[in-house]
């Protein structure tokens, strides 16, 4: 792969953006390679969680402005720019964004496509597209609004201001902040813990939480209850509860 590097550590897969000359700007090759890598890990029963990360300086400084600048409306609509990212959000195992440095524009949007955002204490988040004469186009207006609320999302998108890690955590964008040097190890440790659990239950849990963004409370509750009932058809429910009662570690299925 030309724009990313991938590795695995036990049941954790790591996707590392690798375009240092452009602060990991997200061109179409990056989108294609991330989608392909993530789909491969999603199909692999030996992988239970994916960490997406960048460099110390930049998670990703946005969509690639140099690639985008000459594009015409006809190109955008014919090639359906940015739709490739739907393949990444469709994967079923959990994803963690480990953000050091800049997560701007499409970079912030890629982080928000992940299920959990962890940040290093020097991370900076923002949607600066307004300064380029456009607006967010990879989910920023939608996901940021759901995560931090309308007023703060409006303020960030309309001004293009960057926020630091502490503010991002306070406002609900980021789950936890770690010292920058510890971030990657912390993210991998969290991913490893997630990957130890039942792979099927984890997938159903992810699907159910995301359902909350799509449907009313009563429909979401119904969906949750039905999937909860369905879990009693899995060995993992019997094993998990038996292990608790017998005071031992559970042995979940990973396939
Ligand atoms: C293409 C980029 C880039 C980007 C940085 N670079 N961001 N190239 N697309 N988004 C390139 C720079 O041109 C430069 O290349 C090299 O990376 C290093 O960047 P510098 O600016 O020299 O670094 P620094 O001075 O440290 O400033 C860092 C920065 C700044 C504050 C992050 O690079 C910046 O403002 N970048 C743009 C951020 C942005 O507007 N993102 C939103 C993009 S639009 P050269 O060759 O000059 O050395 C977007 C839309 C998404 O994401 C939704 C779809 C519409």
PDB file of C-alpha atoms and ligand atoms in Angstrom:
ATOM      1  CA  UNK A   1       0.000   0.000   0.000  1.00  0.00           C
ATOM      2  CA  UNK A   2       1.377   3.410  -0.969  1.00  0.00           C
ATOM      3  CA  UNK A   3      -0.370   5.734   1.489  1.00  0.00           C
ATOM      4  CA  UNK A   4      -0.912   3.635   4.602  1.00  0.00           C
ATOM      5  CA  UNK A   5       0.965   0.965   6.555  1.00  0.00           C
ATOM      6  CA  UNK A   6      -0.772  -1.850   8.334  1.00  0.00           C
ATOM      7  CA  UNK A   7       0.355  -4.253  11.032  1.00  0.00           C
ATOM      8  CA  UNK A   8      -1.223  -6.588  13.517  1.00  0.00           C
ATOM      9  CA  UNK A   9      -0.446  -7.097  17.190  1.00  0.00           C
ATOM     10  CA  UNK A  10      -2.295 -10.154  18.419  1.00  0.00           C
ATOM     11  CA  UNK A  11      -5.970  -9.590  17.631  1.00  0.00           C
ATOM     12  CA  UNK A  12      -5.495  -5.855  17.011  1.00  0.00           C
ATOM     13  CA  UNK A  13      -4.954  -4.382  13.544  1.00  0.00           C
ATOM     14  CA  UNK A  14      -3.269  -1.006  13.154  1.00  0.00           C
ATOM     15  CA  UNK A  15      -3.835   1.186  10.101  1.00  0.00           C
ATOM     16  CA  UNK A  16      -1.287   3.992  10.005  1.00  0.00           C
ATOM     17  CA  UNK A  17      -1.655   6.899   7.595  1.00  0.00           C
ATOM     18  CA  UNK A  18       1.672   7.423   5.884  1.00  0.00           C
ATOM     19  CA  UNK A  19       1.863  10.543   3.726  1.00  0.00           C
ATOM     20  CA  UNK A  20       4.219  12.622   5.879  1.00  0.00           C
ATOM     21  CA  UNK A  21       4.983  15.064   3.051  1.00  0.00           C
ATOM     22  CA  UNK A  22       1.307  16.134   3.044  1.00  0.00           C
ATOM     23  CA  UNK A  23       0.539  15.769   6.779  1.00  0.00           C
ATOM     24  CA  UNK A  24      -1.440  12.630   5.902  1.00  0.00           C
ATOM     25  CA  UNK A  25      -3.893  14.534   3.703  1.00  0.00           C
ATOM     26  CA  UNK A  26      -6.607  12.176   2.534  1.00  0.00           C
ATOM     27  CA  UNK A  27      -6.516  11.763  -1.230  1.00  0.00           C
ATOM     28  CA  UNK A  28      -8.536   9.185  -3.110  1.00  0.00           C
ATOM     29  CA  UNK A  29      -5.792   6.584  -2.859  1.00  0.00           C
ATOM     30  CA  UNK A  30      -5.866   6.856   0.955  1.00  0.00           C
ATOM     31  CA  UNK A  31      -9.634   6.339   1.020  1.00  0.00           C
ATOM     32  CA  UNK A  32      -9.390   3.307  -1.233  1.00  0.00           C
ATOM     33  CA  UNK A  33      -6.502   1.772   0.721  1.00  0.00           C
ATOM     34  CA  UNK A  34      -8.098   2.346   4.142  1.00  0.00           C
ATOM     35  CA  UNK A  35     -11.397   0.860   2.929  1.00  0.00           C
ATOM     36  CA  UNK A  36      -9.676  -2.169   1.463  1.00  0.00           C
ATOM     37  CA  UNK A  37      -7.511  -2.772   4.540  1.00  0.00           C
ATOM     38  CA  UNK A  38     -10.412  -2.333   6.964  1.00  0.00           C
ATOM     39  CA  UNK A  39     -12.649  -4.672   4.970  1.00  0.00           C
ATOM     40  CA  UNK A  40      -9.920  -7.305   4.992  1.00  0.00           C
ATOM     41  CA  UNK A  41      -9.524  -7.086   8.777  1.00  0.00           C
ATOM     42  CA  UNK A  42     -13.309  -7.145   9.194  1.00  0.00           C
ATOM     43  CA  UNK A  43     -13.448 -10.484   7.357  1.00  0.00           C
ATOM     44  CA  UNK A  44     -10.579 -11.939   9.407  1.00  0.00           C
ATOM     45  CA  UNK A  45     -11.768 -13.791  12.554  1.00  0.00           C
ATOM     46  CA  UNK A  46      -8.284 -13.379  14.035  1.00  0.00           C
ATOM     47  CA  UNK A  47      -8.799  -9.601  14.241  1.00  0.00           C
ATOM     48  CA  UNK A  48     -11.236  -8.084  16.738  1.00  0.00           C
ATOM     49  CA  UNK A  49     -10.532  -4.339  16.690  1.00  0.00           C
ATOM     50  CA  UNK A  50      -8.818  -1.772  14.444  1.00  0.00           C
ATOM     51  CA  UNK A  51      -6.747   1.229  15.547  1.00  0.00           C
ATOM     52  CA  UNK A  52      -6.447   4.028  12.976  1.00  0.00           C
ATOM     53  CA  UNK A  53      -3.611   6.439  13.609  1.00  0.00           C
ATOM     54  CA  UNK A  54      -1.236   8.912  11.966  1.00  0.00           C
ATOM     55  CA  UNK A  55       2.020  10.535  13.025  1.00  0.00           C
ATOM     56  CA  UNK A  56       3.009  12.670  16.004  1.00  0.00           C
ATOM     57  CA  UNK A  57       2.437  15.805  13.925  1.00  0.00           C
ATOM     58  CA  UNK A  58      -0.760  14.864  12.117  1.00  0.00           C
ATOM     59  CA  UNK A  59      -3.508  12.304  12.291  1.00  0.00           C
ATOM     60  CA  UNK A  60      -4.657  13.845   8.995  1.00  0.00           C
ATOM     61  CA  UNK A  61      -4.700  17.526   7.950  1.00  0.00           C
ATOM     62  CA  UNK A  62      -7.815  17.083   5.850  1.00  0.00           C
ATOM     63  CA  UNK A  63      -8.893  15.996   2.433  1.00  0.00           C
ATOM     64  CA  UNK A  64      -6.105  16.600  -0.097  1.00  0.00           C
ATOM     65  CA  UNK A  65      -6.606  20.229  -1.128  1.00  0.00           C
ATOM     66  CA  UNK A  66      -4.153  19.949  -4.034  1.00  0.00           C
ATOM     67  CA  UNK A  67      -5.980  16.961  -5.487  1.00  0.00           C
ATOM     68  CA  UNK A  68      -9.381  18.564  -4.939  1.00  0.00           C
ATOM     69  CA  UNK A  69      -8.728  22.128  -6.124  1.00  0.00           C
ATOM     70  CA  UNK A  70      -9.087  21.581  -9.916  1.00  0.00           C
ATOM     71  CA  UNK A  71     -12.078  19.222  -9.662  1.00  0.00           C
ATOM     72  CA  UNK A  72     -15.348  20.300 -11.270  1.00  0.00           C
ATOM     73  CA  UNK A  73     -18.878  19.596 -10.135  1.00  0.00           C
ATOM     74  CA  UNK A  74     -19.198  17.097 -12.992  1.00  0.00           C
ATOM     75  CA  UNK A  75     -16.154  15.139 -11.704  1.00  0.00           C
ATOM     76  CA  UNK A  76     -17.390  15.189  -8.118  1.00  0.00           C
ATOM     77  CA  UNK A  77     -20.823  13.883  -8.948  1.00  0.00           C
ATOM     78  CA  UNK A  78     -19.772  11.409 -11.623  1.00  0.00           C
ATOM     79  CA  UNK A  79     -17.079   9.884  -9.429  1.00  0.00           C
ATOM     80  CA  UNK A  80     -19.171  10.378  -6.265  1.00  0.00           C
ATOM     81  CA  UNK A  81     -16.196  11.789  -4.350  1.00  0.00           C
ATOM     82  CA  UNK A  82     -15.880  10.690  -0.711  1.00  0.00           C
ATOM     83  CA  UNK A  83     -18.453   7.869  -1.070  1.00  0.00           C
ATOM     84  CA  UNK A  84     -15.561   5.393  -0.666  1.00  0.00           C
ATOM     85  CA  UNK A  85     -15.594   6.263   3.040  1.00  0.00           C
ATOM     86  CA  UNK A  86     -18.977   4.544   3.372  1.00  0.00           C
ATOM     87  CA  UNK A  87     -17.066   1.271   2.979  1.00  0.00           C
ATOM     88  CA  UNK A  88     -15.003   2.127   6.052  1.00  0.00           C
ATOM     89  CA  UNK A  89     -18.019   3.022   8.192  1.00  0.00           C
ATOM     90  CA  UNK A  90     -19.764  -0.180   7.097  1.00  0.00           C
ATOM     91  CA  UNK A  91     -17.213  -2.460   8.744  1.00  0.00           C
ATOM     92  CA  UNK A  92     -18.576  -4.310  11.709  1.00  0.00           C
ATOM     93  CA  UNK A  93     -15.726  -4.716  14.184  1.00  0.00           C
ATOM     94  CA  UNK A  94     -14.952  -1.685  16.391  1.00  0.00           C
ATOM     95  CA  UNK A  95     -12.538   1.010  15.270  1.00  0.00           C
ATOM     96  CA  UNK A  96     -10.516   3.363  17.458  1.00  0.00           C
ATOM     97  CA  UNK A  97      -8.992   6.614  16.172  1.00  0.00           C
ATOM     98  CA  UNK A  98      -5.753   7.443  18.001  1.00  0.00           C
ATOM     99  CA  UNK A  99      -5.203  11.139  17.260  1.00  0.00           C
ATOM    100  CA  UNK A 100      -1.898  12.899  17.793  1.00  0.00           C
ATOM    101  CA  UNK A 101      -1.385  16.301  16.174  1.00  0.00           C
ATOM    102  CA  UNK A 102      -3.782  17.737  13.607  1.00  0.00           C
ATOM    103  CA  UNK A 103      -7.178  16.181  12.855  1.00  0.00           C
ATOM    104  CA  UNK A 104      -8.600  18.821  10.539  1.00  0.00           C
ATOM    105  CA  UNK A 105     -11.390  18.774   7.986  1.00  0.00           C
ATOM    106  CA  UNK A 106     -11.527  15.273   6.523  1.00  0.00           C
ATOM    107  CA  UNK A 107      -9.052  14.215   9.224  1.00  0.00           C
ATOM    108  CA  UNK A 108     -11.499  15.156  11.970  1.00  0.00           C
ATOM    109  CA  UNK A 109     -14.217  13.482   9.926  1.00  0.00           C
ATOM    110  CA  UNK A 110     -12.194  10.271   9.602  1.00  0.00           C
ATOM    111  CA  UNK A 111     -11.693  10.280  13.382  1.00  0.00           C
ATOM    112  CA  UNK A 112     -15.467  10.680  13.810  1.00  0.00           C
ATOM    113  CA  UNK A 113     -16.088   7.730  11.475  1.00  0.00           C
ATOM    114  CA  UNK A 114     -14.337   5.591  14.093  1.00  0.00           C
ATOM    115  CA  UNK A 115     -16.281   4.243  17.064  1.00  0.00           C
ATOM    116  CA  UNK A 116     -14.010   5.728  19.735  1.00  0.00           C
ATOM    117  CA  UNK A 117     -11.681   8.741  19.508  1.00  0.00           C
ATOM    118  CA  UNK A 118      -8.650   8.790  21.805  1.00  0.00           C
ATOM    119  CA  UNK A 119      -6.408  11.849  21.722  1.00  0.00           C
ATOM    120  CA  UNK A 120      -2.882  12.751  22.669  1.00  0.00           C
ATOM    121  CA  UNK A 121      -2.679  15.892  24.777  1.00  0.00           C
ATOM    122  CA  UNK A 122      -1.252  17.909  21.853  1.00  0.00           C
ATOM    123  CA  UNK A 123      -4.026  16.932  19.414  1.00  0.00           C
ATOM    124  CA  UNK A 124      -5.931  19.659  17.573  1.00  0.00           C
ATOM    125  CA  UNK A 125      -9.359  19.196  16.018  1.00  0.00           C
ATOM    126  CA  UNK A 126     -11.226  21.413  13.587  1.00  0.00           C
ATOM    127  CA  UNK A 127     -13.386  21.779  10.491  1.00  0.00           C
ATOM    128  CA  UNK A 128     -11.610  24.576   8.616  1.00  0.00           C
ATOM    129  CA  UNK A 129     -13.321  23.987   5.250  1.00  0.00           C
ATOM    130  CA  UNK A 130     -15.176  27.338   5.433  1.00  0.00           C
ATOM    131  CA  UNK A 131     -11.804  29.041   5.050  1.00  0.00           C
ATOM    132  CA  UNK A 132     -11.350  27.215   1.740  1.00  0.00           C
ATOM    133  CA  UNK A 133     -14.714  28.306   0.402  1.00  0.00           C
ATOM    134  CA  UNK A 134     -16.463  24.989   1.038  1.00  0.00           C
ATOM    135  CA  UNK A 135     -18.016  23.100   3.933  1.00  0.00           C
ATOM    136  CA  UNK A 136     -17.346  19.668   5.451  1.00  0.00           C
ATOM    137  CA  UNK A 137     -18.199  16.864   3.024  1.00  0.00           C
ATOM    138  CA  UNK A 138     -17.256  13.623   4.791  1.00  0.00           C
ATOM    139  CA  UNK A 139     -19.738  13.802   7.647  1.00  0.00           C
ATOM    140  CA  UNK A 140     -18.545  16.832   9.618  1.00  0.00           C
ATOM    141  CA  UNK A 141     -21.848  18.696   9.684  1.00  0.00           C
ATOM    142  CA  UNK A 142     -23.686  15.539  10.732  1.00  0.00           C
ATOM    143  CA  UNK A 143     -21.404  13.584  13.066  1.00  0.00           C
ATOM    144  CA  UNK A 144     -19.921  16.616  14.816  1.00  0.00           C
ATOM    145  CA  UNK A 145     -23.420  17.940  15.499  1.00  0.00           C
ATOM    146  CA  UNK A 146     -24.477  14.618  17.024  1.00  0.00           C
ATOM    147  CA  UNK A 147     -21.302  14.405  19.120  1.00  0.00           C
ATOM    148  CA  UNK A 148     -20.930  17.948  20.464  1.00  0.00           C
ATOM    149  CA  UNK A 149     -24.371  19.495  19.887  1.00  0.00           C
ATOM    150  CA  UNK A 150     -25.575  22.064  17.375  1.00  0.00           C
ATOM    151  CA  UNK A 151     -24.219  25.253  18.916  1.00  0.00           C
ATOM    152  CA  UNK A 152     -20.635  24.052  19.234  1.00  0.00           C
ATOM    153  CA  UNK A 153     -20.710  22.271  15.858  1.00  0.00           C
ATOM    154  CA  UNK A 154     -21.979  25.466  14.238  1.00  0.00           C
ATOM    155  CA  UNK A 155     -19.299  27.527  15.932  1.00  0.00           C
ATOM    156  CA  UNK A 156     -16.513  25.168  14.863  1.00  0.00           C
ATOM    157  CA  UNK A 157     -17.738  24.796  11.264  1.00  0.00           C
ATOM    158  CA  UNK A 158     -18.610  28.477  10.749  1.00  0.00           C
ATOM    159  CA  UNK A 159     -15.345  29.838  12.157  1.00  0.00           C
ATOM    160  CA  UNK A 160     -12.954  27.015  11.285  1.00  0.00           C
ATOM    161  CA  UNK A 161     -11.365  27.398  14.725  1.00  0.00           C
ATOM    162  CA  UNK A 162      -9.229  24.537  16.040  1.00  0.00           C
ATOM    163  CA  UNK A 163      -9.870  23.086  19.479  1.00  0.00           C
ATOM    164  CA  UNK A 164      -7.352  21.359  21.693  1.00  0.00           C
ATOM    165  CA  UNK A 165      -7.635  17.887  23.196  1.00  0.00           C
ATOM    166  CA  UNK A 166      -8.986  19.069  26.550  1.00  0.00           C
ATOM    167  CA  UNK A 167     -11.827  20.986  24.905  1.00  0.00           C
ATOM    168  CA  UNK A 168     -12.514  18.074  22.555  1.00  0.00           C
ATOM    169  CA  UNK A 169     -12.834  15.732  25.531  1.00  0.00           C
ATOM    170  CA  UNK A 170     -14.980  18.180  27.482  1.00  0.00           C
ATOM    171  CA  UNK A 171     -17.345  18.574  24.555  1.00  0.00           C
ATOM    172  CA  UNK A 172     -17.831  14.850  23.970  1.00  0.00           C
ATOM    173  CA  UNK A 173     -15.859  14.434  20.739  1.00  0.00           C
ATOM    174  CA  UNK A 174     -13.045  12.537  22.424  1.00  0.00           C
ATOM    175  CA  UNK A 175     -13.465   9.639  24.846  1.00  0.00           C
ATOM    176  CA  UNK A 176     -10.126   9.978  26.660  1.00  0.00           C
ATOM    177  CA  UNK A 177      -6.908  12.014  26.498  1.00  0.00           C
ATOM    178  CA  UNK A 178      -3.455  10.568  27.171  1.00  0.00           C
ATOM    179  CA  UNK A 179       0.053  12.064  27.168  1.00  0.00           C
ATOM    180  CA  UNK A 180       1.033  12.136  23.477  1.00  0.00           C
ATOM    181  CA  UNK A 181       3.866   9.639  23.940  1.00  0.00           C
ATOM    182  CA  UNK A 182       1.536   7.090  25.570  1.00  0.00           C
ATOM    183  CA  UNK A 183      -1.362   7.412  23.138  1.00  0.00           C
ATOM    184  CA  UNK A 184      -0.559   4.597  20.747  1.00  0.00           C
ATOM    185  CA  UNK A 185       0.149   2.057  23.479  1.00  0.00           C
ATOM    186  CA  UNK A 186      -3.037   3.059  25.306  1.00  0.00           C
ATOM    187  CA  UNK A 187      -5.093   2.738  22.111  1.00  0.00           C
ATOM    188  CA  UNK A 188      -3.653  -0.685  21.336  1.00  0.00           C
ATOM    189  CA  UNK A 189      -4.264  -1.844  24.920  1.00  0.00           C
ATOM    190  CA  UNK A 190      -7.895  -0.730  24.726  1.00  0.00           C
ATOM    191  CA  UNK A 191      -8.296  -2.400  21.323  1.00  0.00           C
ATOM    192  CA  UNK A 192      -6.748  -5.617  22.661  1.00  0.00           C
ATOM    193  CA  UNK A 193      -9.227  -5.666  25.522  1.00  0.00           C
ATOM    194  CA  UNK A 194     -12.153  -5.144  23.131  1.00  0.00           C
ATOM    195  CA  UNK A 195     -10.791  -7.849  20.819  1.00  0.00           C
ATOM    196  CA  UNK A 196     -10.789 -10.418  23.646  1.00  0.00           C
ATOM    197  CA  UNK A 197     -14.570 -10.358  23.909  1.00  0.00           C
ATOM    198  CA  UNK A 198     -17.108 -12.250  21.796  1.00  0.00           C
ATOM    199  CA  UNK A 199     -16.616 -11.045  18.225  1.00  0.00           C
ATOM    200  CA  UNK A 200     -20.276 -11.486  17.326  1.00  0.00           C
ATOM    201  CA  UNK A 201     -21.609  -9.742  20.420  1.00  0.00           C
ATOM    202  CA  UNK A 202     -19.151  -6.898  19.868  1.00  0.00           C
ATOM    203  CA  UNK A 203     -20.406  -6.465  16.306  1.00  0.00           C
ATOM    204  CA  UNK A 204     -24.040  -6.463  17.421  1.00  0.00           C
ATOM    205  CA  UNK A 205     -23.257  -3.960  20.173  1.00  0.00           C
ATOM    206  CA  UNK A 206     -21.567  -1.614  17.680  1.00  0.00           C
ATOM    207  CA  UNK A 207     -24.539  -1.869  15.325  1.00  0.00           C
ATOM    208  CA  UNK A 208     -26.951  -1.133  18.159  1.00  0.00           C
ATOM    209  CA  UNK A 209     -25.114   1.974  19.402  1.00  0.00           C
ATOM    210  CA  UNK A 210     -24.969   3.359  15.855  1.00  0.00           C
ATOM    211  CA  UNK A 211     -28.693   2.702  15.549  1.00  0.00           C
ATOM    212  CA  UNK A 212     -29.192   5.487  18.089  1.00  0.00           C
ATOM    213  CA  UNK A 213     -28.123   7.997  15.417  1.00  0.00           C
ATOM    214  CA  UNK A 214     -30.709   6.738  12.969  1.00  0.00           C
ATOM    215  CA  UNK A 215     -34.018   6.038  14.733  1.00  0.00           C
ATOM    216  CA  UNK A 216     -36.360   7.260  17.492  1.00  0.00           C
ATOM    217  CA  UNK A 217     -35.773   6.247  21.117  1.00  0.00           C
ATOM    218  CA  UNK A 218     -38.607   3.710  21.105  1.00  0.00           C
ATOM    219  CA  UNK A 219     -37.399   2.091  17.858  1.00  0.00           C
ATOM    220  CA  UNK A 220     -33.825   2.057  19.166  1.00  0.00           C
ATOM    221  CA  UNK A 221     -34.994   0.451  22.425  1.00  0.00           C
ATOM    222  CA  UNK A 222     -36.907  -2.171  20.471  1.00  0.00           C
ATOM    223  CA  UNK A 223     -33.867  -2.921  18.302  1.00  0.00           C
ATOM    224  CA  UNK A 224     -31.665  -3.196  21.412  1.00  0.00           C
ATOM    225  CA  UNK A 225     -34.106  -5.492  23.195  1.00  0.00           C
ATOM    226  CA  UNK A 226     -34.502  -7.806  20.216  1.00  0.00           C
ATOM    227  CA  UNK A 227     -30.752  -8.152  19.724  1.00  0.00           C
ATOM    228  CA  UNK A 228     -30.348  -8.661  23.465  1.00  0.00           C
ATOM    229  CA  UNK A 229     -32.856 -11.509  23.246  1.00  0.00           C
ATOM    230  CA  UNK A 230     -31.000 -12.905  20.231  1.00  0.00           C
ATOM    231  CA  UNK A 231     -27.749 -13.060  22.220  1.00  0.00           C
ATOM    232  CA  UNK A 232     -29.301 -15.890  24.237  1.00  0.00           C
ATOM    233  CA  UNK A 233     -28.989 -18.007  21.106  1.00  0.00           C
ATOM    234  CA  UNK A 234     -25.182 -17.651  21.258  1.00  0.00           C
ATOM    235  CA  UNK A 235     -22.816 -19.835  23.273  1.00  0.00           C
ATOM    236  CA  UNK A 236     -21.071 -16.645  24.377  1.00  0.00           C
ATOM    237  CA  UNK A 237     -23.971 -15.697  26.649  1.00  0.00           C
ATOM    238  CA  UNK A 238     -23.904 -19.105  28.358  1.00  0.00           C
ATOM    239  CA  UNK A 239     -20.122 -19.056  28.662  1.00  0.00           C
ATOM    240  CA  UNK A 240     -19.872 -15.434  29.866  1.00  0.00           C
ATOM    241  CA  UNK A 241     -22.464 -15.840  32.586  1.00  0.00           C
ATOM    242  CA  UNK A 242     -21.236 -19.291  33.632  1.00  0.00           C
ATOM    243  CA  UNK A 243     -17.683 -17.961  33.947  1.00  0.00           C
ATOM    244  CA  UNK A 244     -18.902 -15.155  36.184  1.00  0.00           C
ATOM    245  CA  UNK A 245     -20.734 -17.597  38.458  1.00  0.00           C
ATOM    246  CA  UNK A 246     -17.785 -20.017  38.520  1.00  0.00           C
ATOM    247  CA  UNK A 247     -15.354 -17.122  39.223  1.00  0.00           C
ATOM    248  CA  UNK A 248     -13.145 -17.779  36.183  1.00  0.00           C
ATOM    249  CA  UNK A 249     -12.222 -15.993  32.956  1.00  0.00           C
ATOM    250  CA  UNK A 250     -14.672 -16.570  30.083  1.00  0.00           C
ATOM    251  CA  UNK A 251     -13.526 -18.187  26.832  1.00  0.00           C
ATOM    252  CA  UNK A 252     -15.490 -16.467  24.088  1.00  0.00           C
ATOM    253  CA  UNK A 253     -15.771 -17.578  20.482  1.00  0.00           C
ATOM    254  CA  UNK A 254     -13.953 -15.403  17.988  1.00  0.00           C
ATOM    255  CA  UNK A 255     -15.440 -16.702  14.745  1.00  0.00           C
TER     256      UNK A 255
HETATM  257  C1  LIG B   1      -2.914  18.893   0.838  1.00  0.00           C
HETATM  258  C2  LIG B   1      -1.667  19.535   2.640  1.00  0.00           C
HETATM  259  C3  LIG B   1      -2.812  19.569   3.466  1.00  0.00           C
HETATM  260  C4  LIG B   1      -4.052  19.225   2.857  1.00  0.00           C
HETATM  261  C5  LIG B   1      -1.121  20.124   4.657  1.00  0.00           C
HETATM  262  N1  LIG B   1      -0.651  19.887   3.427  1.00  0.00           N
HETATM  263  N2  LIG B   1      -2.439  19.945   4.700  1.00  0.00           N
HETATM  264  N3  LIG B   1      -1.725  19.201   1.352  1.00  0.00           N
HETATM  265  N4  LIG B   1      -4.042  18.901   1.559  1.00  0.00           N
HETATM  266  N5  LIG B   1      -5.178  19.201   3.558  1.00  0.00           N
HETATM  267  C6  LIG B   1       0.739  20.001   2.956  1.00  0.00           C
HETATM  268  C7  LIG B   1       1.166  21.444   2.847  1.00  0.00           C
HETATM  269  O1  LIG B   1       0.738  21.997   1.630  1.00  0.00           O
HETATM  270  C8  LIG B   1       2.673  21.303   2.886  1.00  0.00           C
HETATM  271  O2  LIG B   1       3.157  20.884   1.636  1.00  0.00           O
HETATM  272  C9  LIG B   1       2.865  20.135   3.864  1.00  0.00           C
HETATM  273  O3  LIG B   1       1.621  19.444   3.897  1.00  0.00           O
HETATM  274  C10 LIG B   1       3.184  20.586   5.256  1.00  0.00           C
HETATM  275  O4  LIG B   1       2.205  21.526   5.676  1.00  0.00           O
HETATM  276  P1  LIG B   1       2.557  22.986   6.260  1.00  0.00           P
HETATM  277  O5  LIG B   1       1.375  23.843   6.034  1.00  0.00           O
HETATM  278  O6  LIG B   1       3.858  23.455   5.755  1.00  0.00           O
HETATM  279  O7  LIG B   1       2.700  22.646   7.823  1.00  0.00           O
HETATM  280  P2  LIG B   1       2.435  23.632   9.052  1.00  0.00           P
HETATM  281  O8  LIG B   1       2.971  25.013   8.745  1.00  0.00           O
HETATM  282  O9  LIG B   1       2.942  22.919  10.246  1.00  0.00           O
HETATM  283  O10 LIG B   1       0.843  23.802   9.148  1.00  0.00           O
HETATM  284  C11 LIG B   1       0.041  22.661   9.475  1.00  0.00           C
HETATM  285  C12 LIG B   1      -1.460  22.963   9.162  1.00  0.00           C
HETATM  286  C13 LIG B   1      -1.572  23.444   7.686  1.00  0.00           C
HETATM  287  C14 LIG B   1      -1.989  24.036  10.104  1.00  0.00           C
HETATM  288  C15 LIG B   1      -2.227  21.661   9.405  1.00  0.00           C
HETATM  289  O11 LIG B   1      -0.897  22.524   6.837  1.00  0.00           O
HETATM  290  C16 LIG B   1      -2.976  23.548   7.209  1.00  0.00           C
HETATM  291  O12 LIG B   1      -3.700  24.505   7.525  1.00  0.00           O
HETATM  292  N6  LIG B   1      -3.386  22.619   6.351  1.00  0.00           N
HETATM  293  C17 LIG B   1      -4.705  22.621   5.730  1.00  0.00           C
HETATM  294  C18 LIG B   1      -5.766  22.227   6.741  1.00  0.00           C
HETATM  295  C19 LIG B   1      -7.136  22.236   6.116  1.00  0.00           C
HETATM  296  O13 LIG B   1      -7.613  23.272   5.614  1.00  0.00           O
HETATM  297  N7  LIG B   1      -7.779  21.081   6.102  1.00  0.00           N
HETATM  298  C20 LIG B   1      -9.130  20.953   5.491  1.00  0.00           C
HETATM  299  C21 LIG B   1      -8.990  20.492   4.075  1.00  0.00           C
HETATM  300  S1  LIG B   1     -10.512  20.461   3.253  1.00  0.00           S
HETATM  301  P3  LIG B   1       4.274  21.731   0.834  1.00  0.00           P
HETATM  302  O14 LIG B   1       4.390  20.970  -0.456  1.00  0.00           O
HETATM  303  O15 LIG B   1       3.750  23.103   0.719  1.00  0.00           O
HETATM  304  O16 LIG B   1       5.474  21.614   1.717  1.00  0.00           O
HETATM  305  C22 LIG B   1     -11.256  19.094   3.772  1.00  0.00           C
HETATM  306  C23 LIG B   1     -12.599  18.824   3.200  1.00  0.00           C
HETATM  307  C24 LIG B   1     -13.084  17.494   3.659  1.00  0.00           C
HETATM  308  O17 LIG B   1     -10.760  18.338   4.528  1.00  0.00           O
HETATM  309  C25 LIG B   1     -14.469  17.240   3.275  1.00  0.00           C
HETATM  310  C26 LIG B   1     -14.688  17.033   1.853  1.00  0.00           C
HETATM  311  C27 LIG B   1     -15.119  18.271   1.164  1.00  0.00           C
END
